[in-house]
Amino acid sequence: LGLLYQEYRDKSTRQEIETRRLQDSQTDPEESSPSEETPSEAEPTSTTESKAPPQISLLRNSNSRFNLWQDLPEIRSSGVLSILQPDEIKLQEAMFELVTSEASYYKSLNLLVSHFMENERLKKILHQSEAHILFSNVLDVMAVSERFLLDLEQRVEENIVISDVCDIVYQHTVNHFSVYITYVSNQTYQERAYKQLLQDKPAFREVISQLELDPKCKGLSFSSFLILPFQRITRLKLLVQNILKKVEEKSDRETTALDAHKELETVVKACNEGVRKMSRTEQMISIQKKLEFKIKSVPIISHSRWLLKQGELQQMNGPKTSRTLRTKKLFREIYLFLFNDLLVICRQIPGDKYQVFDSAPRGLLRVEELEDQGQSLANVFILRLLENADDREASYMLKASSQSEMKRWMISLAPNRRTKFVSFTSRLVDCPQIQCVHPYVAQQPDELSLELADVLNILDKTDDGWIFGERLHDQERGWFPSSMGEEILNPKIRAQNLKECFRVHKSDDSQRKKLGSRNRQ
């Protein structure tokens, strides 16, 4: 546990990728290497450590160099490894990983507070309100992590074979983890304040740079410490999922794992909503100011409305019969604002303004791809408004700049339209899958941010390098560059991934039935 959490997490996810690569290259998933049992996330076991009694104080002994549960001296000397079944050893490793990763996370949080937040030079530079925005309630988050880790440690020390950890996760999630929602909801303000301070206060920039160079930080940036709580609460859910995949079915441990996972999912969703809420409100106000209505005005700002996609398309002029004409004036620019419940069609006018000439509820939109009509009509699709601003049906022939842009618009405009491949929520036996090998940050509202080792079903793909995918662990959908991932070719591994996913989400069948029709962009 000499690793900071950022290093720990990176090693864990990269080993997960390598393990899946190995599985994918084999005929039988059960033939995978022993590394599948648990990620090697800490420094190698010291060969000079003496045997110790079965007490493992991860919080108080920050120099602990243990790697896997089965590498602990007290585990090796107990003879328990010769008694336990291989599946139980895998489960022990999964539970132990949750505990050791929390210890690493607590160490990083402690460094954020002691090295940055409590630095005397930084305190003198920052106004109290600036410090509050920058560090938010990190002290509460650290206190919660310490309490959580102590309870986990106590459980580990009760017996060399860990009975369960998900009951502890459940209790702390229900009673204490709301501090994460507060911290993460402040993220937009935090990022903005940090950029502003770097820009406006040279002294702040200088001190932060000097603190980052300290060997304690191991080359990691200040911002990587600030984002720790959001990364941890998301990762914790995945660690519980990993345990859930390994516990025996219809057991008490499965029940506690399902309960813990459900509560963590609630907290993660609340964190995501907290982050989105402020940026969405500001964005809607900005859009409202830019719109001028040629038709009857539509109120844009609403607490339940947000932007899904915006951009320019080419509209075909004249009746459909003229679509074979090959003239430069065949198309003219229009601009679309697509919200989760409304489409607004505009033309750009001087002064960074947009004149609205049509609109329709999103639920009354239909799209149709044109057959190959030659180069000038490539990437063209038909958009039908079943009921437009004049309460009539209207059709628009629209041309996108590329195949991927056309498909992205079509899926955003009509989310229930069947994609090339079917989502896992349809219980399809097999579906193309991809695992993320490079992290990706979404650049547009219809894109999906990816973390290393994410596994996704491929719902659609384009010839110019984009994939529309559905992430298995949370069913979030969106577009991302195909270069970010590697396709999983082994059908047995794909089937195993789906089976595990169904198991994780089986506690809420009614929710799963809704997933196929719900737009998750």
Coordinates of C-alpha atoms in Angstrom, one line a residue:
L1 CA 0.0 0.0 0.0
G2 CA 2.9 2.3 -0.7
L3 CA 0.8 3.4 -3.7
L4 CA -1.3 6.5 -3.9
Y5 CA -4.8 5.7 -5.0
Q6 CA -4.3 7.2 -8.5
E7 CA -1.4 4.7 -9.0
Y8 CA -3.4 1.9 -7.4
R9 CA -6.4 2.4 -9.6
D10 CA -4.4 2.7 -12.8
K11 CA -2.5 -0.6 -12.1
S12 CA -5.8 -2.3 -11.3
T13 CA -7.6 -1.3 -14.4
R14 CA -4.6 -2.0 -16.7
Q15 CA -4.2 -5.5 -15.2
E16 CA -8.0 -6.0 -15.8
I17 CA -7.4 -5.1 -19.4
E18 CA -4.5 -7.5 -19.8
T19 CA -6.5 -10.3 -18.0
R20 CA -9.4 -9.8 -20.4
R21 CA -7.0 -9.8 -23.4
L22 CA -5.6 -13.2 -22.2
Q23 CA -9.1 -14.6 -21.8
D24 CA -10.1 -13.4 -25.2
S25 CA -7.3 -15.2 -26.8
Q26 CA -8.2 -18.5 -25.2
T27 CA -10.9 -21.0 -26.1
D28 CA -12.1 -21.5 -22.6
P29 CA -12.5 -18.6 -20.2
E30 CA -11.7 -20.9 -17.3
E31 CA -8.2 -21.4 -18.7
S32 CA -7.2 -17.8 -17.8
S33 CA -4.1 -17.1 -15.8
P34 CA -4.1 -16.9 -12.0
S35 CA -3.8 -13.1 -12.4
E36 CA -7.6 -13.1 -13.1
E37 CA -8.2 -13.9 -9.5
T38 CA -7.3 -10.4 -8.4
P39 CA -5.5 -7.4 -9.8
S40 CA -1.9 -7.0 -8.6
E41 CA -2.4 -3.5 -7.3
A42 CA 0.2 -2.9 -4.7
E43 CA 3.9 -3.3 -4.4
P44 CA 5.4 -6.8 -4.4
T45 CA 5.4 -8.8 -1.2
S46 CA 8.5 -8.3 0.8
T47 CA 10.5 -11.5 1.2
T48 CA 12.0 -10.3 4.5
E49 CA 8.8 -9.8 6.4
S50 CA 8.3 -12.1 9.4
K51 CA 5.2 -14.1 10.0
A52 CA 2.6 -12.1 11.9
P53 CA -0.6 -12.9 13.9
P54 CA -3.8 -12.6 11.9
Q55 CA -4.2 -8.9 12.4
I56 CA -3.9 -6.6 9.4
S57 CA -3.9 -2.9 10.2
L58 CA -4.0 -1.2 6.8
L59 CA -4.9 2.2 8.1
R60 CA -2.2 2.5 10.8
N61 CA 0.5 0.7 8.7
S62 CA 0.8 2.8 5.6
N63 CA 4.0 1.0 4.7
S64 CA 2.3 -2.4 4.3
R65 CA 3.7 -4.0 1.2
F66 CA 1.1 -6.8 0.9
N67 CA -0.1 -7.6 -2.6
L68 CA -2.8 -10.3 -2.7
W69 CA -4.8 -11.8 0.2
Q70 CA -3.2 -15.1 -0.4
D71 CA 0.3 -13.5 -0.2
L72 CA -0.3 -12.4 3.4
P73 CA 2.2 -14.2 5.7
E74 CA -0.6 -15.2 8.1
I75 CA -2.7 -16.6 5.2
R76 CA 0.3 -18.7 3.9
S77 CA 1.2 -20.0 7.3
S78 CA -2.4 -20.9 8.3
G79 CA -2.8 -23.7 5.6
V80 CA -6.2 -22.2 4.7
L81 CA -5.3 -22.0 1.0
S82 CA -5.2 -25.8 0.8
I83 CA -8.7 -26.0 2.3
L84 CA -10.6 -23.3 0.4
Q85 CA -12.1 -23.9 -3.0
P86 CA -10.6 -21.8 -5.9
D87 CA -13.9 -19.8 -6.2
E88 CA -13.8 -18.9 -2.6
I89 CA -10.2 -17.8 -2.9
K90 CA -11.2 -15.5 -5.8
L91 CA -14.0 -14.1 -3.6
Q92 CA -11.6 -13.5 -0.8
E93 CA -9.3 -11.6 -3.2
A94 CA -12.2 -9.5 -4.4
M95 CA -13.2 -8.5 -0.9
F96 CA -9.6 -7.9 0.1
E97 CA -9.2 -5.6 -2.9
L98 CA -12.1 -3.4 -1.7
V99 CA -10.4 -3.1 1.7
T100 CA -6.8 -2.4 0.4
S101 CA -8.1 0.1 -2.2
E102 CA -9.9 2.0 0.5
A103 CA -6.7 2.2 2.4
S104 CA -4.8 3.5 -0.6
Y105 CA -7.7 6.0 -1.3
Y106 CA -7.5 7.2 2.3
K107 CA -3.8 7.8 2.0
S108 CA -4.3 10.0 -1.1
L109 CA -7.1 12.0 0.6
N110 CA -4.8 12.5 3.6
L111 CA -2.2 13.9 1.3
L112 CA -4.6 16.2 -0.4
V113 CA -5.5 17.7 3.1
S114 CA -2.1 17.7 4.8
H115 CA 0.1 18.6 1.8
F116 CA -2.2 21.0 -0.1
M117 CA -5.2 22.2 1.9
E118 CA -3.3 22.8 5.2
N119 CA -0.2 24.3 3.5
E120 CA 0.5 27.7 5.3
R121 CA 1.6 29.5 2.1
L122 CA -1.5 28.4 0.3
K123 CA -3.7 29.5 3.1
K124 CA -2.3 33.0 3.0
I125 CA -2.9 33.2 -0.8
L126 CA -6.5 31.9 -0.8
H127 CA -9.5 33.8 0.4
Q128 CA -11.7 31.8 2.8
S129 CA -14.4 31.6 0.1
E130 CA -11.9 30.5 -2.5
A131 CA -10.5 27.7 -0.3
H132 CA -14.1 26.6 0.5
I133 CA -14.9 26.2 -3.2
L134 CA -11.6 24.5 -4.0
F135 CA -11.7 21.9 -1.2
S136 CA -15.4 21.8 -0.4
N137 CA -16.2 19.3 2.3
V138 CA -13.1 17.1 1.7
L139 CA -12.6 16.9 5.5
D140 CA -16.0 15.2 5.8
V141 CA -15.2 12.9 3.0
M142 CA -11.9 11.9 4.6
A143 CA -13.6 11.3 8.0
V144 CA -16.1 9.1 6.3
S145 CA -13.4 7.1 4.6
E146 CA -11.5 6.7 7.8
R147 CA -14.6 5.4 9.6
F148 CA -15.4 3.1 6.7
L149 CA -11.8 1.8 6.6
L150 CA -11.7 1.1 10.3
D151 CA -14.8 -1.0 10.1
L152 CA -13.5 -2.9 7.1
E153 CA -10.2 -3.5 9.0
Q154 CA -12.0 -4.8 12.0
R155 CA -13.8 -7.3 9.8
V156 CA -10.6 -8.5 8.2
E157 CA -9.0 -8.9 11.6
E158 CA -11.9 -11.0 13.0
N159 CA -10.9 -14.0 10.9
I160 CA -8.2 -14.7 8.4
V161 CA -11.0 -15.8 6.0
I162 CA -13.1 -12.7 5.4
S163 CA -16.8 -13.4 6.1
D164 CA -18.2 -10.5 4.1
V165 CA -17.6 -6.8 3.4
C166 CA -20.8 -5.8 1.5
D167 CA -22.9 -5.5 4.7
I168 CA -20.4 -2.8 5.9
V169 CA -20.5 -1.1 2.5
Y170 CA -24.3 -1.1 2.7
Q171 CA -24.4 0.5 6.2
H172 CA -21.9 3.2 5.3
T173 CA -23.5 4.0 2.0
V174 CA -26.9 4.5 3.6
N175 CA -25.7 6.4 6.7
H176 CA -22.6 8.3 5.6
F177 CA -21.9 8.5 1.9
S178 CA -24.1 11.5 1.2
V179 CA -21.0 13.5 1.8
Y180 CA -19.9 12.3 -1.7
I181 CA -22.9 13.9 -3.3
T182 CA -22.1 17.3 -1.7
Y183 CA -18.5 17.1 -2.8
V184 CA -19.1 15.9 -6.4
S185 CA -22.0 18.4 -6.9
N186 CA -19.5 21.2 -6.3
Q187 CA -17.2 19.9 -9.1
T188 CA -18.2 22.4 -11.7
Y189 CA -17.6 25.3 -9.3
Q190 CA -14.3 23.7 -8.2
E191 CA -13.0 23.3 -11.7
R192 CA -13.9 26.8 -12.6
A193 CA -12.4 28.3 -9.5
Y194 CA -9.2 26.3 -10.0
K195 CA -8.7 27.6 -13.6
Q196 CA -9.5 31.1 -12.5
L197 CA -7.0 31.0 -9.6
L198 CA -4.3 29.7 -11.9
Q199 CA -5.0 32.5 -14.3
D200 CA -5.5 35.4 -11.8
K201 CA -3.0 34.5 -9.0
P202 CA 0.6 33.9 -10.1
A203 CA 1.5 33.2 -6.4
F204 CA -1.1 30.4 -6.3
R205 CA 0.2 28.9 -9.5
E206 CA 3.7 28.9 -8.2
V207 CA 2.9 27.3 -4.8
I208 CA 0.8 24.6 -6.5
S209 CA 3.6 23.8 -8.9
Q210 CA 6.1 23.5 -6.0
L211 CA 3.8 21.3 -4.0
E212 CA 3.2 19.0 -7.0
L213 CA 7.0 18.5 -7.4
D214 CA 7.3 17.1 -3.9
P215 CA 8.3 13.4 -4.0
K216 CA 5.2 12.6 -1.8
C217 CA 3.0 13.4 -4.9
K218 CA 4.9 10.9 -7.1
G219 CA 4.5 13.2 -10.1
L220 CA 0.7 13.4 -9.7
S221 CA -1.1 16.7 -10.3
F222 CA -3.1 18.7 -7.7
S223 CA -6.3 18.2 -9.9
S224 CA -5.8 14.4 -9.8
F225 CA -6.2 14.7 -6.0
L226 CA -9.3 16.9 -6.2
I227 CA -11.2 14.4 -8.4
L228 CA -10.5 11.5 -6.0
P229 CA -13.9 11.3 -4.3
F230 CA -15.8 11.1 -7.6
Q231 CA -13.5 8.4 -8.9
R232 CA -13.7 6.4 -5.7
I233 CA -17.4 6.3 -5.3
T234 CA -17.7 5.1 -8.9
R235 CA -15.0 2.6 -8.4
L236 CA -16.5 1.3 -5.2
K237 CA -19.6 0.4 -7.1
L238 CA -17.5 -1.6 -9.6
L239 CA -15.7 -3.4 -6.7
V240 CA -19.0 -4.5 -5.2
Q241 CA -20.0 -5.7 -8.7
N242 CA -16.9 -7.8 -8.8
I243 CA -17.7 -9.3 -5.5
L244 CA -21.3 -9.9 -6.6
K245 CA -20.1 -11.9 -9.6
K246 CA -18.1 -14.2 -7.4
V247 CA -20.5 -14.9 -4.5
E248 CA -22.6 -18.1 -4.5
E249 CA -26.1 -17.5 -6.0
K250 CA -29.1 -17.3 -3.6
S251 CA -26.8 -16.9 -0.6
D252 CA -26.8 -14.3 2.2
R253 CA -23.6 -12.8 0.7
E254 CA -25.3 -12.3 -2.6
T255 CA -28.2 -10.5 -0.9
T256 CA -25.9 -8.1 0.9
A257 CA -23.9 -7.5 -2.2
L258 CA -27.1 -6.7 -4.2
D259 CA -28.3 -4.4 -1.4
A260 CA -24.9 -2.6 -1.3
H261 CA -24.7 -2.3 -5.0
K262 CA -28.2 -0.8 -5.2
E263 CA -27.5 1.9 -2.6
L264 CA -24.1 2.7 -4.2
E265 CA -25.9 3.1 -7.6
T266 CA -28.3 5.6 -6.0
V267 CA -25.4 7.7 -4.6
V268 CA -23.5 7.6 -8.0
K269 CA -26.6 8.7 -9.9
A270 CA -27.1 11.5 -7.4
C271 CA -23.5 12.5 -7.9
N272 CA -23.9 12.6 -11.6
E273 CA -27.1 14.6 -11.4
G274 CA -25.4 17.1 -9.1
V275 CA -22.6 17.6 -11.6
R276 CA -25.0 18.1 -14.5
K277 CA -27.6 20.3 -12.8
M278 CA -25.6 23.5 -12.7
S279 CA -24.0 23.2 -16.1
R280 CA -27.3 22.4 -17.7
T281 CA -29.1 25.3 -16.2
E282 CA -26.4 27.8 -17.3
Q283 CA -26.4 26.2 -20.8
M284 CA -30.2 26.6 -21.1
I285 CA -30.1 30.2 -20.1
S286 CA -27.3 30.9 -22.7
I287 CA -29.3 29.2 -25.5
Q288 CA -32.5 31.0 -24.6
K289 CA -30.7 34.3 -25.1
K290 CA -29.6 33.4 -28.6
L291 CA -33.0 32.3 -29.9
E292 CA -35.4 34.6 -31.8
F293 CA -38.8 33.1 -32.7
K294 CA -40.2 33.6 -36.2
I295 CA -43.1 31.3 -35.0
K296 CA -45.0 31.2 -31.8
S297 CA -42.5 31.4 -29.0
V298 CA -41.7 28.2 -27.0
P299 CA -40.4 28.5 -23.4
I300 CA -36.9 26.9 -23.5
I301 CA -35.8 27.0 -19.8
S302 CA -37.2 24.2 -17.7
H303 CA -35.8 22.2 -14.7
S304 CA -36.6 19.0 -16.6
R305 CA -35.0 20.0 -19.9
W306 CA -31.5 19.7 -21.1
L307 CA -29.5 19.8 -24.3
L308 CA -28.8 16.5 -26.1
K309 CA -27.2 17.8 -29.3
Q310 CA -26.8 20.9 -31.4
G311 CA -25.2 21.7 -34.7
E312 CA -25.5 22.6 -38.3
L313 CA -27.0 20.5 -41.1
Q314 CA -27.7 21.1 -44.7
Q315 CA -31.4 21.3 -45.7
M316 CA -32.4 20.4 -49.2
N317 CA -34.3 23.1 -51.0
G318 CA -37.4 22.6 -53.2
P319 CA -39.7 19.6 -53.5
K320 CA -38.4 16.0 -53.2
T321 CA -38.7 15.5 -56.9
S322 CA -35.8 17.8 -57.5
R323 CA -33.4 15.8 -55.3
T324 CA -31.5 14.4 -58.3
L325 CA -30.3 17.9 -59.3
R326 CA -26.6 18.5 -58.9
T327 CA -26.3 22.2 -58.1
K328 CA -24.4 24.0 -55.4
K329 CA -27.6 25.6 -54.2
L330 CA -29.4 22.3 -53.6
F331 CA -28.8 22.6 -49.9
R332 CA -28.9 25.5 -47.4
E333 CA -27.7 25.6 -43.8
I334 CA -30.0 25.2 -40.9
Y335 CA -29.2 24.8 -37.2
L336 CA -30.8 22.3 -34.8
F337 CA -31.1 22.4 -31.0
L338 CA -32.2 19.0 -29.8
F339 CA -33.3 18.8 -26.1
N340 CA -34.4 15.7 -24.3
D341 CA -38.1 16.6 -25.0
L342 CA -38.0 19.2 -27.8
L343 CA -36.5 19.9 -31.2
V344 CA -36.0 23.5 -32.3
I345 CA -35.1 24.2 -36.0
C346 CA -33.4 27.5 -36.7
R347 CA -31.3 29.5 -39.2
Q348 CA -28.3 31.3 -38.0
I349 CA -28.5 35.1 -38.2
P350 CA -26.0 37.9 -37.5
G351 CA -24.9 38.6 -34.0
D352 CA -24.5 34.9 -32.9
K353 CA -28.3 34.6 -32.9
Y354 CA -30.6 31.9 -34.2
Q355 CA -34.1 32.5 -35.8
V356 CA -36.5 29.6 -34.9
F357 CA -38.8 28.7 -37.8
D358 CA -40.1 25.3 -36.6
S359 CA -40.2 23.0 -33.6
A360 CA -41.7 19.7 -32.4
P361 CA -41.8 17.5 -29.3
R362 CA -39.0 14.9 -29.5
G363 CA -41.4 12.0 -29.1
L364 CA -43.1 13.0 -32.4
L365 CA -39.9 12.8 -34.5
R366 CA -39.1 10.0 -37.0
V367 CA -36.0 9.5 -39.2
E368 CA -35.3 7.6 -42.3
E369 CA -32.0 7.0 -44.0
L370 CA -31.9 7.5 -47.8
E371 CA -30.6 4.7 -50.0
D372 CA -27.3 5.5 -51.8
Q373 CA -28.1 8.4 -54.1
G374 CA -24.5 9.3 -55.2
Q375 CA -21.9 11.5 -53.7
S376 CA -23.9 14.8 -53.6
L377 CA -26.7 13.0 -51.6
A378 CA -24.4 11.0 -49.4
N379 CA -25.1 11.1 -45.7
V380 CA -28.7 12.4 -46.3
F381 CA -31.6 11.4 -44.2
I382 CA -35.3 12.4 -43.9
L383 CA -36.6 14.0 -40.7
R384 CA -40.3 13.8 -40.2
L385 CA -42.1 16.0 -37.6
L386 CA -45.5 14.2 -37.0
E387 CA -46.7 17.5 -35.4
N388 CA -44.8 20.7 -35.9
A389 CA -45.2 24.2 -34.6
D390 CA -48.2 24.7 -36.9
D391 CA -49.8 21.4 -35.7
R392 CA -49.1 19.8 -39.1
E393 CA -46.8 17.0 -40.3
A394 CA -43.6 18.3 -41.9
S395 CA -40.6 16.7 -43.6
Y396 CA -37.0 17.8 -43.9
M397 CA -34.3 16.3 -46.1
L398 CA -31.1 16.9 -44.3
K399 CA -27.4 16.3 -45.2
A400 CA -24.7 15.7 -42.6
S401 CA -21.0 16.3 -43.0
S402 CA -20.1 12.6 -42.5
Q403 CA -21.6 9.2 -42.0
S404 CA -20.9 9.3 -38.3
E405 CA -22.5 12.7 -37.9
M406 CA -25.6 11.5 -39.8
K407 CA -25.9 8.4 -37.6
R408 CA -25.4 10.4 -34.5
W409 CA -28.2 12.8 -35.4
M410 CA -30.5 10.0 -36.4
I411 CA -30.0 8.1 -33.1
S412 CA -30.3 11.4 -31.1
L413 CA -33.5 12.4 -32.9
A414 CA -35.2 9.0 -32.7
P415 CA -33.6 7.1 -29.8
N416 CA -36.0 4.2 -30.0
R417 CA -35.1 3.4 -33.6
R418 CA -33.5 0.0 -34.0
T419 CA -29.7 0.2 -34.2
K420 CA -27.4 -2.1 -36.3
F421 CA -26.8 -4.3 -33.3
V422 CA -29.3 -4.9 -30.4
S423 CA -28.6 -3.8 -26.9
F424 CA -27.9 -6.3 -24.1
T425 CA -31.2 -5.3 -22.5
S426 CA -33.0 -7.2 -25.2
R427 CA -31.4 -10.4 -23.7
L428 CA -29.7 -11.1 -27.0
V429 CA -27.5 -14.2 -26.7
D430 CA -24.6 -12.5 -28.4
C431 CA -23.7 -9.0 -29.3
P432 CA -20.4 -7.3 -30.4
Q433 CA -18.4 -6.0 -27.4
I434 CA -15.5 -3.7 -26.9
Q435 CA -13.2 -3.0 -23.9
C436 CA -11.8 0.4 -23.3
V437 CA -8.0 0.6 -23.5
H438 CA -7.6 4.4 -23.6
P439 CA -9.7 6.7 -21.4
Y440 CA -11.9 9.1 -23.3
V441 CA -13.6 12.4 -22.2
A442 CA -16.8 13.2 -24.0
Q443 CA -16.6 16.3 -26.1
Q444 CA -20.3 16.5 -27.1
P445 CA -23.5 15.7 -25.2
D446 CA -24.2 12.6 -27.2
E447 CA -20.8 11.2 -26.5
L448 CA -19.8 8.8 -23.7
S449 CA -16.8 9.3 -21.4
L450 CA -14.9 6.1 -21.0
E451 CA -12.7 4.7 -18.2
L452 CA -10.0 2.1 -18.7
A453 CA -11.3 -1.5 -18.7
D454 CA -15.0 -0.4 -19.3
V455 CA -16.8 -3.1 -21.3
L456 CA -19.5 -2.0 -23.8
N457 CA -21.9 -3.6 -26.2
I458 CA -21.5 -2.2 -29.7
L459 CA -24.9 -0.9 -30.8
D460 CA -23.8 0.7 -34.0
K461 CA -20.6 1.7 -35.8
T462 CA -19.6 3.9 -38.7
D463 CA -17.1 3.6 -41.5
D464 CA -15.3 6.7 -40.3
G465 CA -14.3 5.4 -36.9
W466 CA -17.1 6.0 -34.4
I467 CA -19.0 3.5 -32.2
F468 CA -22.3 3.9 -30.5
G469 CA -22.1 1.8 -27.4
E470 CA -23.8 0.8 -24.2
R471 CA -21.6 0.3 -21.1
L472 CA -22.5 -2.9 -19.3
H473 CA -22.0 -1.9 -15.7
D474 CA -24.4 1.1 -15.8
Q475 CA -26.2 0.9 -19.2
E476 CA -25.1 4.4 -20.1
R477 CA -25.1 5.0 -23.9
G478 CA -23.1 7.3 -26.2
W479 CA -20.7 7.7 -29.0
F480 CA -16.9 7.4 -28.8
P481 CA -13.9 6.9 -31.2
S482 CA -13.3 3.2 -32.1
S483 CA -9.6 3.8 -31.5
M484 CA -10.4 4.0 -27.7
G485 CA -11.1 0.3 -27.5
E486 CA -10.4 -3.3 -28.6
E487 CA -13.2 -5.6 -29.7
I488 CA -13.8 -8.7 -27.7
L489 CA -13.7 -11.6 -30.2
N490 CA -14.2 -14.6 -28.0
P491 CA -18.0 -15.4 -27.9
K492 CA -17.6 -17.2 -24.6
I493 CA -16.2 -14.1 -23.0
R494 CA -18.9 -12.0 -24.4
A495 CA -21.5 -14.4 -23.1
Q496 CA -19.8 -14.4 -19.7
N497 CA -19.8 -10.6 -19.6
L498 CA -23.6 -10.5 -20.3
K499 CA -24.3 -13.2 -17.7
E500 CA -22.5 -11.3 -15.1
C501 CA -24.2 -8.1 -16.1
F502 CA -27.7 -9.7 -15.8
R503 CA -26.8 -11.0 -12.4
V504 CA -25.6 -7.7 -11.1
H505 CA -28.9 -6.0 -12.1
K506 CA -31.3 -8.9 -11.4
S507 CA -32.5 -7.2 -8.2
D508 CA -34.5 -4.7 -10.2
D509 CA -36.2 -6.5 -13.1
S510 CA -38.8 -3.8 -13.5
Q511 CA -36.1 -1.2 -14.1
R512 CA -34.4 -3.5 -16.7
K513 CA -37.6 -3.7 -18.7
K514 CA -37.6 0.1 -19.1
L515 CA -33.9 0.2 -20.1
G516 CA -34.5 -0.8 -23.7
S517 CA -36.8 2.2 -24.4
R518 CA -35.1 4.8 -22.2
N519 CA -32.7 7.2 -23.8
R520 CA -29.6 7.4 -21.7
Q521 CA -27.7 10.1 -23.4

